[in-house]
Coordinates of C-alpha atoms in Angstrom, one line a residue:
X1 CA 5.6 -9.5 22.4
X2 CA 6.5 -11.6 19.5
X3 CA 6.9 -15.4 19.3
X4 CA 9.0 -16.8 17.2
X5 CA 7.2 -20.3 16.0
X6 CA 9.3 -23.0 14.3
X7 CA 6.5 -25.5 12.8
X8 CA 5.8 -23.1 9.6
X9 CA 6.2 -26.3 7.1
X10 CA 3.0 -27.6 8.5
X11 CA 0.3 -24.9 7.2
X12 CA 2.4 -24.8 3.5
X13 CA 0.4 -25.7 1.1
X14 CA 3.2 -27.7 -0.9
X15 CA 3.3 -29.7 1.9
X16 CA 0.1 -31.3 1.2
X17 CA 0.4 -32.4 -2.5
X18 CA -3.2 -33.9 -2.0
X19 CA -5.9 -33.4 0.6
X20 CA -4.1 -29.7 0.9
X21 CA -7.4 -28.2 2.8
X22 CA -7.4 -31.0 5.6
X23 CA -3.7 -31.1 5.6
X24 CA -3.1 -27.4 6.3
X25 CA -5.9 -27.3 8.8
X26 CA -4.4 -30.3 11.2
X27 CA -1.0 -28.7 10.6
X28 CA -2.3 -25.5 12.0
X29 CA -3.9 -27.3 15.3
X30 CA 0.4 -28.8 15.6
X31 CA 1.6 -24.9 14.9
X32 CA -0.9 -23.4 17.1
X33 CA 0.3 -25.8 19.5
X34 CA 3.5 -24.5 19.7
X35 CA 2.4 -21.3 19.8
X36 CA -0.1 -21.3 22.7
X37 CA 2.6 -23.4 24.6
X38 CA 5.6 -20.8 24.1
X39 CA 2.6 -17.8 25.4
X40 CA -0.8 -18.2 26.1
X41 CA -2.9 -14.9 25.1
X42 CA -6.1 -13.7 26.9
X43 CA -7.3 -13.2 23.2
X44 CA -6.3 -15.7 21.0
X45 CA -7.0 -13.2 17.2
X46 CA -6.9 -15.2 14.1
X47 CA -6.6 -12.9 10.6
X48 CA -4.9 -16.0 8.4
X49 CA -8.2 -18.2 8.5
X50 CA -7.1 -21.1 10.8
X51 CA -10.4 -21.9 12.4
X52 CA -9.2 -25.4 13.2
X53 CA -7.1 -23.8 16.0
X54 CA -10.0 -22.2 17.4
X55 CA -11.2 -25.1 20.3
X56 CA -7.8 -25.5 21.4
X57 CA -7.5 -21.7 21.9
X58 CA -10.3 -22.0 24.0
X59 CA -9.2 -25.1 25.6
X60 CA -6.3 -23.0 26.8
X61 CA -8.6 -20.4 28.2
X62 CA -8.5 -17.7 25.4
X63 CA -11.4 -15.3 24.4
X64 CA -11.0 -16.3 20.3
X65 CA -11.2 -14.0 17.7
X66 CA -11.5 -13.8 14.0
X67 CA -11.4 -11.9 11.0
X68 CA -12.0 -14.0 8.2
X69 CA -11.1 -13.2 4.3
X70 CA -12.4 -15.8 2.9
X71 CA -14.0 -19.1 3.5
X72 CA -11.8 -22.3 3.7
X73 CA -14.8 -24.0 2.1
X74 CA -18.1 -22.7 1.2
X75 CA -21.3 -24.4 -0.8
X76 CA -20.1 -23.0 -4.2
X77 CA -17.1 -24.7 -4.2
X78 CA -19.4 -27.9 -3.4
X79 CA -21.8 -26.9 -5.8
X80 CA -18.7 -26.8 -8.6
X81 CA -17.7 -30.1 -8.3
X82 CA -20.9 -31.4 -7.9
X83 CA -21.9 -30.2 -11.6
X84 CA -18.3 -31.5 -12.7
X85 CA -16.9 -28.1 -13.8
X86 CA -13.0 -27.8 -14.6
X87 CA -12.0 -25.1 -12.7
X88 CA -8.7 -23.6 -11.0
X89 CA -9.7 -25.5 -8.3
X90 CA -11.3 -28.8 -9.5
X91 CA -8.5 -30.3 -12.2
X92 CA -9.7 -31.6 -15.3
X93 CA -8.9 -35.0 -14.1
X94 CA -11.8 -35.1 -10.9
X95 CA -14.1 -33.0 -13.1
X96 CA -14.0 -35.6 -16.1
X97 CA -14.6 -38.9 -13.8
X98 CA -18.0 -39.1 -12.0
X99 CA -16.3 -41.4 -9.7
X100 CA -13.2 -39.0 -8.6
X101 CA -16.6 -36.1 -8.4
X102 CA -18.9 -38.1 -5.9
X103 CA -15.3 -38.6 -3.6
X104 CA -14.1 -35.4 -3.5
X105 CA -18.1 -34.1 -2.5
X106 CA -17.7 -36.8 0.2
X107 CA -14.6 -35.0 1.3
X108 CA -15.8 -32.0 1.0
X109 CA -19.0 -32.8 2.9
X110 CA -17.3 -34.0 5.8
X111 CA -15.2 -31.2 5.7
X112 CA -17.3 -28.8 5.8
X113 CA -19.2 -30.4 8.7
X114 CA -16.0 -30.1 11.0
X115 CA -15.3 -26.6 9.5
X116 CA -18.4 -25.9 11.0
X117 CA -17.8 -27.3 14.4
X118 CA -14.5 -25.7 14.7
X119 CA -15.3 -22.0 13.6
X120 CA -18.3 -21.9 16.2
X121 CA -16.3 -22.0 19.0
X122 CA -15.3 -18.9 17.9
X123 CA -16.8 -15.5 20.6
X124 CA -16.7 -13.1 18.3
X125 CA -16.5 -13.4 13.9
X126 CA -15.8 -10.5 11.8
X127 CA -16.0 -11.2 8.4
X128 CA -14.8 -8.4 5.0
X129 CA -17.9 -8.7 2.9
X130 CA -22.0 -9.9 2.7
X131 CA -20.7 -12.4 0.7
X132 CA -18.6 -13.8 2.9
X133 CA -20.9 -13.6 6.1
X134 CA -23.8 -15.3 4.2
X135 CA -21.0 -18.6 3.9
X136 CA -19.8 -18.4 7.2
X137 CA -23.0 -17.8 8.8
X138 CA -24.5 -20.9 6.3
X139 CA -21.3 -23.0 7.6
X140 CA -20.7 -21.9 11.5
X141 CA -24.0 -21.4 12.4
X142 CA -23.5 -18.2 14.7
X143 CA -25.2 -15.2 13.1
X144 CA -25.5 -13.3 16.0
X145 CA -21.4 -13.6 16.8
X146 CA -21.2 -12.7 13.3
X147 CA -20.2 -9.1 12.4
X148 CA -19.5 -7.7 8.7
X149 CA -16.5 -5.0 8.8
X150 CA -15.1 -4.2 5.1
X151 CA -11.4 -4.4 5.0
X152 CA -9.7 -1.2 5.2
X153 CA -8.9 0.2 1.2
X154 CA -6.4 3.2 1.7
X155 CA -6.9 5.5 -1.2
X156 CA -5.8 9.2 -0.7
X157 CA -3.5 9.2 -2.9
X158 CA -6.0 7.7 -6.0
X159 CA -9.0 9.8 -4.6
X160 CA -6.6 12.9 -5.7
X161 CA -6.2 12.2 -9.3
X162 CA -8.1 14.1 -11.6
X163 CA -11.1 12.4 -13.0
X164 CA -10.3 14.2 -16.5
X165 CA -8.1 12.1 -18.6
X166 CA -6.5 12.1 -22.1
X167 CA -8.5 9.1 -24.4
X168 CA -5.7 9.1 -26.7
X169 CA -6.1 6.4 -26.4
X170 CA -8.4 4.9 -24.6
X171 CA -6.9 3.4 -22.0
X172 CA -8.3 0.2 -20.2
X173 CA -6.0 -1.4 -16.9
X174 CA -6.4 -4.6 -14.7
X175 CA -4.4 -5.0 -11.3
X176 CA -4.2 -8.5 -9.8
X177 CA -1.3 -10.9 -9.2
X178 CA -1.1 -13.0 -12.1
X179 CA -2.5 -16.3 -10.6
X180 CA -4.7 -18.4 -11.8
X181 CA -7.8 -17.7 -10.3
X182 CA -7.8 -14.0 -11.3
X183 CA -9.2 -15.3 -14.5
X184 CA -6.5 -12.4 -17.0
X185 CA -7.3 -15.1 -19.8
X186 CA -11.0 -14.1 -20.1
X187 CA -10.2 -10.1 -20.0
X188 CA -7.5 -10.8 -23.0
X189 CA -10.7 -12.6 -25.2
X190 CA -12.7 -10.1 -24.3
X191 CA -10.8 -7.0 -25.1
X192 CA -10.2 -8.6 -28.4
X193 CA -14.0 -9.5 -29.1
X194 CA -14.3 -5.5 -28.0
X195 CA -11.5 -4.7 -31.0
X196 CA -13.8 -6.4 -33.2
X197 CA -16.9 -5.2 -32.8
X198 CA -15.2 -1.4 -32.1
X199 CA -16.2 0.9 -35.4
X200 CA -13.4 1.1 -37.4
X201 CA -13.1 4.5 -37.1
X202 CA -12.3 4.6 -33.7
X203 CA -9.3 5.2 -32.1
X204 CA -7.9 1.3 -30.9
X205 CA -7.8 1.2 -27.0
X206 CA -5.1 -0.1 -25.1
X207 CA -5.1 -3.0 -22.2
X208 CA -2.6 -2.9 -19.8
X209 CA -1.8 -5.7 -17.2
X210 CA 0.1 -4.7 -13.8
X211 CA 0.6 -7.6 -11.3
X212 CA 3.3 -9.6 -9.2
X213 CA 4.6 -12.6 -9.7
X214 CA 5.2 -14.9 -6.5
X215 CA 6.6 -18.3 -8.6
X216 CA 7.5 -19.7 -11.5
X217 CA 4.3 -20.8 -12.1
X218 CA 3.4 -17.2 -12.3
X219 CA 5.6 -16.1 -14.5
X220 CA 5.1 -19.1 -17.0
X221 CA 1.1 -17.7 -16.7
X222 CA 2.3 -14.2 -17.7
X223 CA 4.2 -15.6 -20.5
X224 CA 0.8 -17.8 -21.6
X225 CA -0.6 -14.2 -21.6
X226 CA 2.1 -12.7 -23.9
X227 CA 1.6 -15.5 -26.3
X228 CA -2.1 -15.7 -26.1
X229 CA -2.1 -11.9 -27.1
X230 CA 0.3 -12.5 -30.2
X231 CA -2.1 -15.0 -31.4
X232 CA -5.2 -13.0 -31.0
X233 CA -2.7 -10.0 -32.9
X234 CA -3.4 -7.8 -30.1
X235 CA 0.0 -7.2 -28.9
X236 CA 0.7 -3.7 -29.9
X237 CA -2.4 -3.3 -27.8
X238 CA -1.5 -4.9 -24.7
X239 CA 1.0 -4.0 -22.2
X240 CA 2.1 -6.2 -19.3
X241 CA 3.8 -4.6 -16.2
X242 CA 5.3 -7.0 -14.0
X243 CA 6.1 -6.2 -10.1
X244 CA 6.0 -2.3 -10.4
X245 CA 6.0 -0.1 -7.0
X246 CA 3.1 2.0 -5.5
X247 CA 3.9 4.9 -7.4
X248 CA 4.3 3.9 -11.0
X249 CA 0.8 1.9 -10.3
X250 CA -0.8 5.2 -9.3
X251 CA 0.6 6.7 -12.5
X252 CA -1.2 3.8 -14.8
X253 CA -4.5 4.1 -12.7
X254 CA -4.7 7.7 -13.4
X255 CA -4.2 7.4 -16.9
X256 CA -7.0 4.1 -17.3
X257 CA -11.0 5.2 -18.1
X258 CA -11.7 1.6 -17.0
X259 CA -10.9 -1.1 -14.8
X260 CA -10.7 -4.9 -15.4
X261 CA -11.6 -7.7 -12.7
X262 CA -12.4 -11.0 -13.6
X263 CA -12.8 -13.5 -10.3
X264 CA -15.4 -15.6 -10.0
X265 CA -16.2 -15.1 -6.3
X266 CA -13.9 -12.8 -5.1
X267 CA -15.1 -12.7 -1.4
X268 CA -14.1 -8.3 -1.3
X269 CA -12.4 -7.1 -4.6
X270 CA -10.0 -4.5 -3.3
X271 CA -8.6 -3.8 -6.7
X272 CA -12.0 -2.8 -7.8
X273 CA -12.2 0.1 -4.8
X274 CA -8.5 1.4 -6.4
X275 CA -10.8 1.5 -9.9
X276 CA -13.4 3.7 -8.6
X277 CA -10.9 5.5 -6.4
X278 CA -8.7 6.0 -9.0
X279 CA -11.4 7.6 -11.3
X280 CA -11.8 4.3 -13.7
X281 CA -14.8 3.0 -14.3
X282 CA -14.9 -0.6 -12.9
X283 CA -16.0 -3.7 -15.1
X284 CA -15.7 -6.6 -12.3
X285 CA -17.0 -10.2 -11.9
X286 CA -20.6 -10.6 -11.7
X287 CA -20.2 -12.4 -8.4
X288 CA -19.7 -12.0 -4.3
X289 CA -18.2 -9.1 -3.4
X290 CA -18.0 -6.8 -5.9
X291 CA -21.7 -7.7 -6.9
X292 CA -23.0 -7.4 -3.6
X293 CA -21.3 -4.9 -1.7
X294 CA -19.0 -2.4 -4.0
X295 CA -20.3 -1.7 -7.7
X296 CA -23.9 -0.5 -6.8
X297 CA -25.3 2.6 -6.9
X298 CA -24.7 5.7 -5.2
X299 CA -26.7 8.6 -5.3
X300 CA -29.0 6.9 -7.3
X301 CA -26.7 6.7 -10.2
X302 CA -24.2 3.7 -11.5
X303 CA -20.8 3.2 -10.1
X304 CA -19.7 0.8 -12.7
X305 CA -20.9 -2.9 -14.6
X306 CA -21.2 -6.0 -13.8
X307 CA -20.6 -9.2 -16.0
X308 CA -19.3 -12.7 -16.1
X309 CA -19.1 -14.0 -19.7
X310 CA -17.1 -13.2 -22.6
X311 CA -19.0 -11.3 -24.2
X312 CA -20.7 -9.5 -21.7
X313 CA -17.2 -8.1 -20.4
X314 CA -17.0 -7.3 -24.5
X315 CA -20.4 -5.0 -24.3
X316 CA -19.6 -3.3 -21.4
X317 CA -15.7 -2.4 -22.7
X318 CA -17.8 -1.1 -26.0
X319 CA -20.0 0.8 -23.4
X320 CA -17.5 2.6 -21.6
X321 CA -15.3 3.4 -24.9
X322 CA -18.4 5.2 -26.6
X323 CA -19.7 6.9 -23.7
X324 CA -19.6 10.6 -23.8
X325 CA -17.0 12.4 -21.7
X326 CA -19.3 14.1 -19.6
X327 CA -20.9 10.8 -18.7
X328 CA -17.9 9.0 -18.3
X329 CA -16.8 11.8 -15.3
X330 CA -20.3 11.6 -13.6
X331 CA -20.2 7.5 -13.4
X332 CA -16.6 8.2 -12.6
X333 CA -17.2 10.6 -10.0
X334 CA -20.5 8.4 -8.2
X335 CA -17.8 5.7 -8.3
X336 CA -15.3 7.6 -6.4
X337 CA -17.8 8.7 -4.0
X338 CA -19.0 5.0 -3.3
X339 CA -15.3 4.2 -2.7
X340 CA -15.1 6.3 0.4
X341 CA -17.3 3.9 2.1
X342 CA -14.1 1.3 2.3
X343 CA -11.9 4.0 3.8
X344 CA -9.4 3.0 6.7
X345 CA -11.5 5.3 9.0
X346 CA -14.9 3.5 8.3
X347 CA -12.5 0.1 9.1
X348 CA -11.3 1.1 12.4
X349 CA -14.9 2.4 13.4
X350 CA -16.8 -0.8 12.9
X351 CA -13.6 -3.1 13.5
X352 CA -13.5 -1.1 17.3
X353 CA -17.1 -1.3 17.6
X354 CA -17.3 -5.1 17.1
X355 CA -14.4 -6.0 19.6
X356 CA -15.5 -3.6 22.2
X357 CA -17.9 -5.5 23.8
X358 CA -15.5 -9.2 24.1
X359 CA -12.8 -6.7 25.0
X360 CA -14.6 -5.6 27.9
X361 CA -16.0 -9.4 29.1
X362 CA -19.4 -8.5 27.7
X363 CA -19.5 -11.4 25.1

């Protein structure tokens, strides 16, 4: 049965120029409202990450539920703007006034403190990585309501492509939306560096960029990147491929020997499973959960690499352009292997598994 709710505005972001995390949470209690007053569930599921509507669920008798993404707040974000770094989420301005910095870990304190209170009332917690549960678990204090169940990555149609692929040439890719957090910036200075320090006598890889663009902001960010790659005179390297379907996506992932991620604390990192699916050799962010939970070994042999500056992302490009083919298809083919473990089956197993029991009124 579907409810038709008519208080959207109030969980929009643009609705809260400033204090956008406390505004979108109260504005969720006001939509959930609505909601539970149109129809009131037996199991009240949240999967958008609206933990502030989680007592008054249970006020109204629910059994509440959870699958949580990502973290409204979490003690990195804390730790951030304690040390005063500029970031995607700390504006130059806060990060450049020791006053602004001691507020805004005041209001994130407090936050956090009710972000804890709220997201314990919760009976049962599934969260998409190790990374994530470690946060929550930190923040809501329930470890043993607390159950890790990786999202569901559907790759048939990647796992099928062949794992031999023409290197002429090279070809590196990185899939993500073209926001800002996705860091494309420090993959364009790194590829360059790689050019650099690439023997002259090899043949010059090429970097291609397929994302969506959801606003104008976007799409001034993907121009930024055009620009950025004209002034580093790596534009006949670079290709950018803006809002392309399923299939032409598979088409570029089955022609890559690597993949490019670049988030600082990306709580899963499903575009790095499509790598390793896909038969490209990830190169993700040294952080969360494609450090903890995707690009380790299987079989005893590497999936992948790890790295987080500049020029570490530079080495490891270098790495997996001078590898021997034969190596290349073994890393690629422990990578594909590893990927299986994020399949829609193993999702639904552990995702029925952890309901079961609060289904069943044993929880």
């Amino acid at each position: 049965q579907v409810v038709y709710l008519n208080k959207r505005k109030w969980i929009e972001a643009s609705t809260y120029p400033r204090f956008t995390m406390i505004g979108q949470s109260l504005g969720s209690v006001y939509l959930a409202w609505e909601a539970l007053n149109k129809f009131t569930p037996q199991f009240y599921f949240d999967t958008s990450g609206y933990a502030f509507t989680y007592p008054l669920a249970w006020l109204f008798g629910c059994k509440v539920l959870c699958y949580t993404h990502y973290p409204t707040i979490s003690s990195d974000m804390a730790e951030r703007v304690k040390q005063r770094k500029s970031m995607y989420n700390n504006n130059s301005l806060i990060s450049g006034s020791i006053w602004l910095s001691r507020c805004k870990v005041l209001y994130y304190t407090i936050f956090s403190w009710l972000y804890g209170l709220v997201g314990s009332c919760a009976h049962l917690v599934m969260v998409n990585s190790s990374w994530t549960r470690s946060h929550i678990v930190n923040i809501w204090k329930v470890p043993e309501r607390t159950k890790r169940v990786y999202p569901p990555c559907d790759t048939s149609a990647l796992q099928m492509l062949p794992l031999e692929r023409s290197t002429t040439p090279p070809v590196l890719i990185s899939v993500a939306q073209f926001r800002p957090e996705k860091a494309h910036g420090l993959q364009l200075e790194a590829f360059a560096l790689a050019l650099e320090r690439l023997d002259s006598d090899f043949l010059k890889p090429k970097l291609q960029f397929a994302g969506s663009c959801r606003n104008k902001e976007d799409l001034e960010r993907l121009q930024k990147l055009k620009d950025r790659s004209v002034e580093l005179h790596i534009d006949e390297l670079v290709e950018f491929h803006q809002d392309i379907s399923y299939r032409d996506l598979v088409q570029l992932l089955g022609g890559a020997i690597c993949g490019l991620h670049s988030m600082t604390d990306e709580h899963f990192g499903i575009s790095v499973v499509e790598y390793m699916a896909a038969g490209a050799i990830p190169i993700a962010h040294k952080s969360a959960g494609p450090m903890m939970d995707i690009v380790l070994e299987e079989d005893s042999r590497e999936t992948g690499f790890l790295a987080s500056r500049k020029e570490e992302f530079a080495e490891a490009i270098l790495k997996v352009l001078r590898m021997p083919e034969p190596e290349r298809r073994e890393m690629a083919a422990a990578a594909r292997k590893r990927a299986q473990r994020f399949s829609e089956q193993k999702f639904h197993e552990d995702f029925t598994k952890a309901v079961r029991p609060v289904l069943l009124g044993r929880s």
